[in-house]
mmCIF file of C-alpha atoms and ligand atoms in Angstrom:
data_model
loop_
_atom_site.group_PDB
_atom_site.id
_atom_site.type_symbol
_atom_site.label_atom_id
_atom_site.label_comp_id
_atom_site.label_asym_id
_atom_site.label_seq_id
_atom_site.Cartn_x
_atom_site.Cartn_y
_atom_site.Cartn_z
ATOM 1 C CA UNK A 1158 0.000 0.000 0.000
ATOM 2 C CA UNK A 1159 1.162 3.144 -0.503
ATOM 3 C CA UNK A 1160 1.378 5.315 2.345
ATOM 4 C CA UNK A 1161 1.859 8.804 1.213
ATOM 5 C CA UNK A 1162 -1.321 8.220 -0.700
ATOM 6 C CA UNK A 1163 -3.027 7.147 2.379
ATOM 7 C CA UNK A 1164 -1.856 9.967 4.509
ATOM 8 C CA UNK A 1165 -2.830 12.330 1.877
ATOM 9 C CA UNK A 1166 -6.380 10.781 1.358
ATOM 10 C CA UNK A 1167 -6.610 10.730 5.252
ATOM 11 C CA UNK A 1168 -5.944 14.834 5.331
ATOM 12 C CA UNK A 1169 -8.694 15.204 2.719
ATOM 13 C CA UNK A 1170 -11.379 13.109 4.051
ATOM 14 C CA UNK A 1171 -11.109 15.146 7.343
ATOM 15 C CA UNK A 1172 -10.604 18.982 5.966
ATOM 16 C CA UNK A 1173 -13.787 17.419 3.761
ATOM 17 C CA UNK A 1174 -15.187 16.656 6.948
ATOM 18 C CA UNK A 1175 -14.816 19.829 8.623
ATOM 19 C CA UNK A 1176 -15.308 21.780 5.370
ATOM 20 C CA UNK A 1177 -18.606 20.244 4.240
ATOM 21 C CA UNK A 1178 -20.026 20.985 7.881
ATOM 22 C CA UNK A 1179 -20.663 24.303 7.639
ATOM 23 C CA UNK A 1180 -23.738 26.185 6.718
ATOM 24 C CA UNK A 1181 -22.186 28.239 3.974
ATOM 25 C CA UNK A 1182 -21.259 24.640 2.472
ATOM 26 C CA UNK A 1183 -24.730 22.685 3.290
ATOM 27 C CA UNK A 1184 -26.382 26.353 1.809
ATOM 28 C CA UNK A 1185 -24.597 26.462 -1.808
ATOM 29 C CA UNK A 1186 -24.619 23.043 -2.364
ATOM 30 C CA UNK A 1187 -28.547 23.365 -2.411
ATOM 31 C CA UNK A 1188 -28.202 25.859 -4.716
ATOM 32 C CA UNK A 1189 -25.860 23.643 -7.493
ATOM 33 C CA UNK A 1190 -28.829 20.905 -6.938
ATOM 34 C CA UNK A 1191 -31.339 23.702 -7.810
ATOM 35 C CA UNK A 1192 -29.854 24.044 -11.060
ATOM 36 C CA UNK A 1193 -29.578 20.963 -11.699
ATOM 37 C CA UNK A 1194 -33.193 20.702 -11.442
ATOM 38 C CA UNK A 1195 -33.704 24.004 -13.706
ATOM 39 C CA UNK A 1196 -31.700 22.253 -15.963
ATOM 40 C CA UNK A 1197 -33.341 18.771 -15.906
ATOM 41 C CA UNK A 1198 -36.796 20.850 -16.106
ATOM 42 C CA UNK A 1199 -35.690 22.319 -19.174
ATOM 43 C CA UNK A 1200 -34.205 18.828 -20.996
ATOM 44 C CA UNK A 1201 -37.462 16.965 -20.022
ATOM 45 C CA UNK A 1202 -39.706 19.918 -22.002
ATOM 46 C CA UNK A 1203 -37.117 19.463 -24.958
ATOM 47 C CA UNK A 1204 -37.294 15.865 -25.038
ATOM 48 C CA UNK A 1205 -40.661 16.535 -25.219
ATOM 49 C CA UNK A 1206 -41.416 18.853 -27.571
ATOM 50 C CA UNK A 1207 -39.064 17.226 -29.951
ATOM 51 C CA UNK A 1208 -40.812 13.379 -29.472
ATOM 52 C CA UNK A 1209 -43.877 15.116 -30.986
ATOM 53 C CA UNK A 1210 -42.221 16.428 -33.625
ATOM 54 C CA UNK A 1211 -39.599 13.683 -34.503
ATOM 55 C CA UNK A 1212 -41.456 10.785 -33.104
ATOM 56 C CA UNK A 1213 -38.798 9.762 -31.081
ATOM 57 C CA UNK A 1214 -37.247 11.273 -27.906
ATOM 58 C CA UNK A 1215 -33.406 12.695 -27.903
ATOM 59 C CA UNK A 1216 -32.098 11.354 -25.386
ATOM 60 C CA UNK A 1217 -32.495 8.332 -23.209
ATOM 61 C CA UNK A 1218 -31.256 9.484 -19.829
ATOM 62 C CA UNK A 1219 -30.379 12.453 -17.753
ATOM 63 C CA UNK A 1220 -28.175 11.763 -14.515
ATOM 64 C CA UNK A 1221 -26.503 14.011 -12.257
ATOM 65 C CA UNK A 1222 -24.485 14.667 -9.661
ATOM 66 C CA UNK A 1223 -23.025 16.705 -6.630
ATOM 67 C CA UNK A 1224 -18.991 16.642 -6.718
ATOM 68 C CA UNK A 1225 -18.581 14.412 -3.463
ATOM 69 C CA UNK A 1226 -17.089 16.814 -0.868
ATOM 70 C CA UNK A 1227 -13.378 14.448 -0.876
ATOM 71 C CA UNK A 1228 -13.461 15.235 -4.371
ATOM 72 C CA UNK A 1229 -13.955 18.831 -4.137
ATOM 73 C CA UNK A 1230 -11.584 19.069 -1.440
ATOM 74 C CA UNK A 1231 -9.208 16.645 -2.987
ATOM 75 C CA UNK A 1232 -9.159 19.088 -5.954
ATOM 76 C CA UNK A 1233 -8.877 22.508 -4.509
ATOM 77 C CA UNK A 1234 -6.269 21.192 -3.005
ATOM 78 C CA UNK A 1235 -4.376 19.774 -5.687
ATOM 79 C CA UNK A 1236 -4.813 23.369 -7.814
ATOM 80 C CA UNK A 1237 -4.118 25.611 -4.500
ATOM 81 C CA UNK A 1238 -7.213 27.080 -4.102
ATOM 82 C CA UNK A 1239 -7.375 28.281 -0.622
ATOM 83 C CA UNK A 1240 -10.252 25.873 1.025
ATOM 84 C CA UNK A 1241 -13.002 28.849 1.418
ATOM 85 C CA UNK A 1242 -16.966 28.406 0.085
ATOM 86 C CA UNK A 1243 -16.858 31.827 -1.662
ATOM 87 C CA UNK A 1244 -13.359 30.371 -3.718
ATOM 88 C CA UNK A 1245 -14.938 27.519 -4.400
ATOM 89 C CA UNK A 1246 -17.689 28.892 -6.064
ATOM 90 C CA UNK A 1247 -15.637 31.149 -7.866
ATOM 91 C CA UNK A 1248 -13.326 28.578 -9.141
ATOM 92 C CA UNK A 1249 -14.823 24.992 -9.041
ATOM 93 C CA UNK A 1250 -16.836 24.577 -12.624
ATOM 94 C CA UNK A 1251 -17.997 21.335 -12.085
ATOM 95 C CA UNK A 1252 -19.572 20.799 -8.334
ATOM 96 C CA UNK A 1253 -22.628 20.322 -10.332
ATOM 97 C CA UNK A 1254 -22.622 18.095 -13.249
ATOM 98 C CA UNK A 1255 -25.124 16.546 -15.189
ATOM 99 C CA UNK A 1256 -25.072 13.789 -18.028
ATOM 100 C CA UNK A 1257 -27.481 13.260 -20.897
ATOM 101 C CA UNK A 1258 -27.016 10.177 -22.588
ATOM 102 C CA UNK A 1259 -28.714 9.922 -26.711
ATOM 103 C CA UNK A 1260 -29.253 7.346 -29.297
ATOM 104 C CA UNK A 1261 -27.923 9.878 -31.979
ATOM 105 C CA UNK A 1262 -25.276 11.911 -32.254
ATOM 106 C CA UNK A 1263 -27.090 14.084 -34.480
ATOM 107 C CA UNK A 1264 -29.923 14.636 -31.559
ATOM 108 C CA UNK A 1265 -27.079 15.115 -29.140
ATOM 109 C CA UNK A 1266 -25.867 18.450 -30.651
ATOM 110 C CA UNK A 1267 -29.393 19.220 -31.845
ATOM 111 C CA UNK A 1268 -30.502 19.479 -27.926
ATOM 112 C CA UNK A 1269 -27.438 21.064 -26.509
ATOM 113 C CA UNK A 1270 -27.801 24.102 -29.072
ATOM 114 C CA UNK A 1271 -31.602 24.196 -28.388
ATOM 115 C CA UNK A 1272 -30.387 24.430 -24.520
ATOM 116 C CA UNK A 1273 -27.970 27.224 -24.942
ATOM 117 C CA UNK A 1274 -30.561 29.314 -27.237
ATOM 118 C CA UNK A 1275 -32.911 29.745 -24.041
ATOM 119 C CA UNK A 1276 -33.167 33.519 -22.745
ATOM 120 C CA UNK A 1277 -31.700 32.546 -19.177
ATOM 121 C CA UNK A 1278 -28.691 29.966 -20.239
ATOM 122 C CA UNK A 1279 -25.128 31.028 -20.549
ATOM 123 C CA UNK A 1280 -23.115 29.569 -22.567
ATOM 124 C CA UNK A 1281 -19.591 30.129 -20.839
ATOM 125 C CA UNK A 1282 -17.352 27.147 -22.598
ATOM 126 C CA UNK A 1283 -18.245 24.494 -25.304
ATOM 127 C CA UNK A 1284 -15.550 21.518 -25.334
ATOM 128 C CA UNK A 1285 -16.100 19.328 -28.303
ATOM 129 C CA UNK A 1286 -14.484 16.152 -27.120
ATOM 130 C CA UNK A 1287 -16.564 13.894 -30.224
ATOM 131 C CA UNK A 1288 -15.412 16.463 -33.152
ATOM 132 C CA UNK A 1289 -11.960 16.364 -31.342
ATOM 133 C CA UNK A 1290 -11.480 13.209 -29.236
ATOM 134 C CA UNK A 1291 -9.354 12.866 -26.358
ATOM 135 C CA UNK A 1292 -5.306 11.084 -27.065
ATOM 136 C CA UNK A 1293 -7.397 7.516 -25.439
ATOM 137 C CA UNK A 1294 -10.276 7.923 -27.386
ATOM 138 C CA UNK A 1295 -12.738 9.814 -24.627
ATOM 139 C CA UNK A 1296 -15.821 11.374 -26.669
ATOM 140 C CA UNK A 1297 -18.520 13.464 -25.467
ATOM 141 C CA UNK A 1298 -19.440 17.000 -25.841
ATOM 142 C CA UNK A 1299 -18.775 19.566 -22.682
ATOM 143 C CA UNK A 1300 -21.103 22.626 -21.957
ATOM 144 C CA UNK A 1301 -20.235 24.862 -19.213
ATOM 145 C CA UNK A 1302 -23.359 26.562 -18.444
ATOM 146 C CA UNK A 1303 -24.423 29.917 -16.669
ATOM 147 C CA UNK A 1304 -28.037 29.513 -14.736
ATOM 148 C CA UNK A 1305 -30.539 31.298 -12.581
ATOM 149 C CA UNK A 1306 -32.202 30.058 -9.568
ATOM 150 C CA UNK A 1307 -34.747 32.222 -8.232
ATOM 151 C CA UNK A 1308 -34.552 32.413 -4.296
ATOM 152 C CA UNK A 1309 -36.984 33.959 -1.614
ATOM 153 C CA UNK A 1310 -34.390 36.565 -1.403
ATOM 154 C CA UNK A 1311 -33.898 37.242 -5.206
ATOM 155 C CA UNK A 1312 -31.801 35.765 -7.988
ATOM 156 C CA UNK A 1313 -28.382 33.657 -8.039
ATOM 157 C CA UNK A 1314 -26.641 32.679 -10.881
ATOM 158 C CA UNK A 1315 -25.261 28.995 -10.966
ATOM 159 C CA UNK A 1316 -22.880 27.065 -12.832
ATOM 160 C CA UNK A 1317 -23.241 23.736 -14.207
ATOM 161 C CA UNK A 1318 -21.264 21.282 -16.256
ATOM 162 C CA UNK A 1319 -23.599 19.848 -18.808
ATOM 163 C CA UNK A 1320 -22.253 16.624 -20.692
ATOM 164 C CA UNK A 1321 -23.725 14.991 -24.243
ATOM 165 C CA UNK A 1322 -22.983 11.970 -25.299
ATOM 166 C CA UNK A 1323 -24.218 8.794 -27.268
ATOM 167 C CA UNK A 1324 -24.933 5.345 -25.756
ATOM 168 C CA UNK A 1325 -21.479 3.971 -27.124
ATOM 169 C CA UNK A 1326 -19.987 6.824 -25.800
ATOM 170 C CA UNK A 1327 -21.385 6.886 -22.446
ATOM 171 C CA UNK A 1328 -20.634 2.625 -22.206
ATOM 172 C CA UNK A 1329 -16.816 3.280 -23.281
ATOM 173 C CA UNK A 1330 -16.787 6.586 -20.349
ATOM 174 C CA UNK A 1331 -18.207 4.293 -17.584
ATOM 175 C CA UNK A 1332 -15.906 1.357 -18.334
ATOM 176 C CA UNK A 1333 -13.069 3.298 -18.758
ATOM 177 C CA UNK A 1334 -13.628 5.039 -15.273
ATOM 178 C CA UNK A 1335 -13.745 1.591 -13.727
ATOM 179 C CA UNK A 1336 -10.345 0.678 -15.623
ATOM 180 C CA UNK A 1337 -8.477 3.885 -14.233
ATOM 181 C CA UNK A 1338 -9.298 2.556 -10.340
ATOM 182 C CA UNK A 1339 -8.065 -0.683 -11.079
ATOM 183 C CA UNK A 1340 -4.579 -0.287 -9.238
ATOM 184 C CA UNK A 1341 -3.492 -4.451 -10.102
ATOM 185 C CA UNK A 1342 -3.602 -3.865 -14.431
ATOM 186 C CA UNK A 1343 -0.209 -5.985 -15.857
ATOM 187 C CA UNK A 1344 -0.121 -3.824 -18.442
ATOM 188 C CA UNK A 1345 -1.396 -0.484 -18.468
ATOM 189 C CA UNK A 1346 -0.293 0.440 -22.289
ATOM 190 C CA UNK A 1347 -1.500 -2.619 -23.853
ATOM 191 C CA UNK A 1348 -5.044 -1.689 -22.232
ATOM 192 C CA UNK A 1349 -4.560 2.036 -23.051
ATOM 193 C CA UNK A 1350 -3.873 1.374 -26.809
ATOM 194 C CA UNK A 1351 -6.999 -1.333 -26.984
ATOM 195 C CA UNK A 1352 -9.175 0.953 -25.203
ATOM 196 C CA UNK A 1353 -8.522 3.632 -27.983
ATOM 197 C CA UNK A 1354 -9.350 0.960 -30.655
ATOM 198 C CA UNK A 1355 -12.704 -0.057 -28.659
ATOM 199 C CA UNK A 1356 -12.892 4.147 -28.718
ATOM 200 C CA UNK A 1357 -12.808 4.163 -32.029
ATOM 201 C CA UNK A 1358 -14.984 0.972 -32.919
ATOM 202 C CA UNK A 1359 -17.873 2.883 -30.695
ATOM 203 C CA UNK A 1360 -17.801 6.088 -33.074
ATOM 204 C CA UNK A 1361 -17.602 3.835 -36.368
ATOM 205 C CA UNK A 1362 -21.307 2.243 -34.939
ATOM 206 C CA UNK A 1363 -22.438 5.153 -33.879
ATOM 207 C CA UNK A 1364 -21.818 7.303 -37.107
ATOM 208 C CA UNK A 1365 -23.348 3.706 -38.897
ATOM 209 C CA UNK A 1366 -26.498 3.900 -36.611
ATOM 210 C CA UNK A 1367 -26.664 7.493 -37.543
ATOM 211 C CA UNK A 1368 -26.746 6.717 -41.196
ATOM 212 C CA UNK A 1369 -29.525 3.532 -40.781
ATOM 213 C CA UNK A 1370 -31.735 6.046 -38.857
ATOM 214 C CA UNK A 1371 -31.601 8.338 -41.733
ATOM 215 C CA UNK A 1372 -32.554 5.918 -44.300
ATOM 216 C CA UNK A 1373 -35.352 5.052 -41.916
ATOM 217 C CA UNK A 1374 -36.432 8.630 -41.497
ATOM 218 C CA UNK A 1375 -36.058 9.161 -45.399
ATOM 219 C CA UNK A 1376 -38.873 5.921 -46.184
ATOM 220 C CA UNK A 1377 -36.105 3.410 -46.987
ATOM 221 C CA UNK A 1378 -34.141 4.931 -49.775
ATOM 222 C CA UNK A 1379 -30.697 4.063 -49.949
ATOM 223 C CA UNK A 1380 -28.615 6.599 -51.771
HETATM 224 P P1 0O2 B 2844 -16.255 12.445 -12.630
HETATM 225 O O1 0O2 B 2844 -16.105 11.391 -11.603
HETATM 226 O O2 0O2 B 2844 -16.933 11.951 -13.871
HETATM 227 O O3 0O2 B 2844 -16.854 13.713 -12.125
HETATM 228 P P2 0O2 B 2844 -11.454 19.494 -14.751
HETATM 229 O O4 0O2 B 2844 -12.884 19.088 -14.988
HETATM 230 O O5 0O2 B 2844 -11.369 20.960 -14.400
HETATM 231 O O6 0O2 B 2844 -10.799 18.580 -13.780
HETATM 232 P P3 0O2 B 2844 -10.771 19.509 -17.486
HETATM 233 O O7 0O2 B 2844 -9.642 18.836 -18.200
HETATM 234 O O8 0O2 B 2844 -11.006 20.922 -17.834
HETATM 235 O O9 0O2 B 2844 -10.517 19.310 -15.947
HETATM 236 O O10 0O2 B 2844 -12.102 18.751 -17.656
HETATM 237 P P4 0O2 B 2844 -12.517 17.799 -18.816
HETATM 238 O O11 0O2 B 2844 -11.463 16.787 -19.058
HETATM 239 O O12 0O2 B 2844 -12.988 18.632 -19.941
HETATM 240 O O13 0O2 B 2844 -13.762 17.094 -18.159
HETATM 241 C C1 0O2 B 2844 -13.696 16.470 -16.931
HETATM 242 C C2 0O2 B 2844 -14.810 15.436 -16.836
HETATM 243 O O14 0O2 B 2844 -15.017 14.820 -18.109
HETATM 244 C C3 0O2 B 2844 -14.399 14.302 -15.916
HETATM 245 O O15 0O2 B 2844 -14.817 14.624 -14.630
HETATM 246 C C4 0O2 B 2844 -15.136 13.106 -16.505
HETATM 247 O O16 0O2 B 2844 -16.492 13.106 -16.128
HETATM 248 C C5 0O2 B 2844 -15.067 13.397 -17.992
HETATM 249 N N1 0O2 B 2844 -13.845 12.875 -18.614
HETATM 250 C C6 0O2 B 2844 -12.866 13.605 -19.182
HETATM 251 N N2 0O2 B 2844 -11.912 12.818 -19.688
HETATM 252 C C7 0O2 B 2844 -12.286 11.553 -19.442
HETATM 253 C C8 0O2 B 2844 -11.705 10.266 -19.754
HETATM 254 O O17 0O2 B 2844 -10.650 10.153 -20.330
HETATM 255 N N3 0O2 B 2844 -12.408 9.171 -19.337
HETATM 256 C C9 0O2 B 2844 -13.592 9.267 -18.679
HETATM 257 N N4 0O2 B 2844 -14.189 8.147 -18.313
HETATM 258 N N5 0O2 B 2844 -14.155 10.463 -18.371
HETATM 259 C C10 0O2 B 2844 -13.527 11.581 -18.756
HETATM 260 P P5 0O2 B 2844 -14.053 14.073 -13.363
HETATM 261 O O18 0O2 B 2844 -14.256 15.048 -12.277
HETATM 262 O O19 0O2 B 2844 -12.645 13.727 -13.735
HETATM 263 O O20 0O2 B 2844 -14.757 12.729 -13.049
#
């Protein structure tokens, strides 16, 4: 085992501890899940507006998440950002996160642009990690977003972390998060190099899926 690692995950889990018990903590973490709910809110309407359009809905699930106070500390930590609620907010950008997994990657980037076109959503960074893929193959599509949540005592703007991505994608993310916590692999670079082939497999279905949806959608026709 290594120890430094333990005595470093032993500091965060109790300045977690103490940081997570105050009221300024328990107080702005109800805000990020208030945005997540604004946000989920505004998905479901788009998923359904577009299913009565398009027959078909855009995506097949939303989840989300709180950054786990280790994590947050871990991470503040780690980029020397003095261990306050008011820095956090200022410089964590994804406390609140959600995840919207689609059949299509075509329906992906149709509902994240219908997202950022509403009157109260700010658009503050687009990463496009499917047009430009990560070195081991990671895909998905990143949207930092700017929200109100309206309080008793007037508005707050929120940030969220809003990420797209298809079915393969999301089934080559999960798998590959499990991989990095496996501590016993023989041989990380062998499993690095077929992970970015199984990356790459993934997009090849999913741009073929694409392309038997459209013939679908156009009566049959092959070109
Ligand atoms: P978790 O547990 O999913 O929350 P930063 O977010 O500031 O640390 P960066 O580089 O600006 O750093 O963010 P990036 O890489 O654009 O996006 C970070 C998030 O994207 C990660 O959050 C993951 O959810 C996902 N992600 C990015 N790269 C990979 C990857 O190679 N594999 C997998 N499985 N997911 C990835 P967290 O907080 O790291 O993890």
């Amino acid at each position: 085992m290594n120890e430094e690692l333990t005595v470093t995950s032993e500091r965060v889990e109790k300045l977690a501890k103490n940081f997570s018990r105050s009221d300024d903590f328990v107080r702005v973490m109800t805000y990020y899940r208030c945005a997540i709910m604004e946000i989920q809110t505004k998905l479901n309407v788009l998923n359904a507006e577009f299913s009565l359009q398009y027959d078909r809905n855009p995506f097949e699930s939303i989840e989300s998440r709180l950054k786990k106070p280790e994590s947050i500390v871990e991470k503040m930590l780690r980029r020397r950002i003095p261990l306050t609620v008011d820095d956090m907010e200022q410089e964590m950008t994804d406390i609140a996160g959600i995840r919207v997994i689609c059949s299509f990657q075509e329906d992906l980037y149709s509902l994240a642009d219908l997202l950022v076109e509403q009157d109260d959503v700010l658009l503050i960074s687009r990463k496009d990690y499917i047009k430009n893929p990560k070195p081991n193959g990671y895909r998905s599509l990143h949207l930092l977003i700017d929200i109100p949540i309206f309080l008793s005592k007037g508005k707050k703007h929120m940030r969220v972390e809003v990420q797209f991505r298809t079915i393969a994608m999301d089934f080559w993310a999960s798998v590959d998060h499990k991989l990095k916590y496996k501590k016993e692999l023989k041989d990380p670079e062998i499993v690095v190099e077929k992970l970015k082939v199984c990356a790459d497999t993934l997009a090849r279905m999913d741009a073929e899926m694409e392309e038997i949806r459209r013939t679908i959608d156009s009566g049959g026709e092959t070109e």
